[in-house]
XYZ file of C-alpha atoms in Angstrom:
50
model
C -24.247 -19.063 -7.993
C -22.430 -20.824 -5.198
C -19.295 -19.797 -6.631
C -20.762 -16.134 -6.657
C -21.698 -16.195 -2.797
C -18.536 -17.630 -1.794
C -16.356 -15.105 -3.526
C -18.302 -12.168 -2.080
C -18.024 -14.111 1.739
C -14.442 -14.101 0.994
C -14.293 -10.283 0.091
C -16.511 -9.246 3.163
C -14.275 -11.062 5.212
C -11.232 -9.553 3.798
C -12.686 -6.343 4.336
C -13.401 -6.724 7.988
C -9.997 -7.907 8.273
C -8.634 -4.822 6.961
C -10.887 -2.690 8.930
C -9.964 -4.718 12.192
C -6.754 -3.920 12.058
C -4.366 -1.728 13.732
C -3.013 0.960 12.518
C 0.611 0.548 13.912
C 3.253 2.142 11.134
C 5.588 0.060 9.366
C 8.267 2.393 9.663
C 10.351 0.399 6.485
C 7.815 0.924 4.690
C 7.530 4.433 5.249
C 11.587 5.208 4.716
C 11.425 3.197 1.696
C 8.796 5.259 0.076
C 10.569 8.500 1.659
C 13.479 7.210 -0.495
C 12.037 6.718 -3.228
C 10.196 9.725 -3.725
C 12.996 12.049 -3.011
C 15.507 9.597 -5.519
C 13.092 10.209 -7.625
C 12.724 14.125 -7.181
C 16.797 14.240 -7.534
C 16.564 12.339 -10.827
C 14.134 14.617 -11.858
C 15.651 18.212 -10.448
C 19.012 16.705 -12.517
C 17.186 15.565 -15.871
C 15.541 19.102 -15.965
C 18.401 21.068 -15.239
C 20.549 18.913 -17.730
């Protein structure tokens, strides 16, 4: 049971954590999922018309 309460302490916390905090954009993040997607699009656009 202790085990129980402390793992759902440790979630609540996480989730105020998450909700706390900014939302500033990681802009690597962002141009490495930009890449991605349209790397993946090419592949795509080039298997189909293969």
């Amino acid at each position: 049971m202790i085990t129980h309460i402390h793992m759902q302490d440790q979630i609540n916390n996480r989730i105020e954590i998450l909700m706390d905090e900014k939302k500033d954009y990681d802009w690597d993040e962002i141009f490495q999922n930009a890449t991605t997607f349209l790397l993946l699009v090419l592949f795509m656009t080039l298997g189909l018309s293969w």
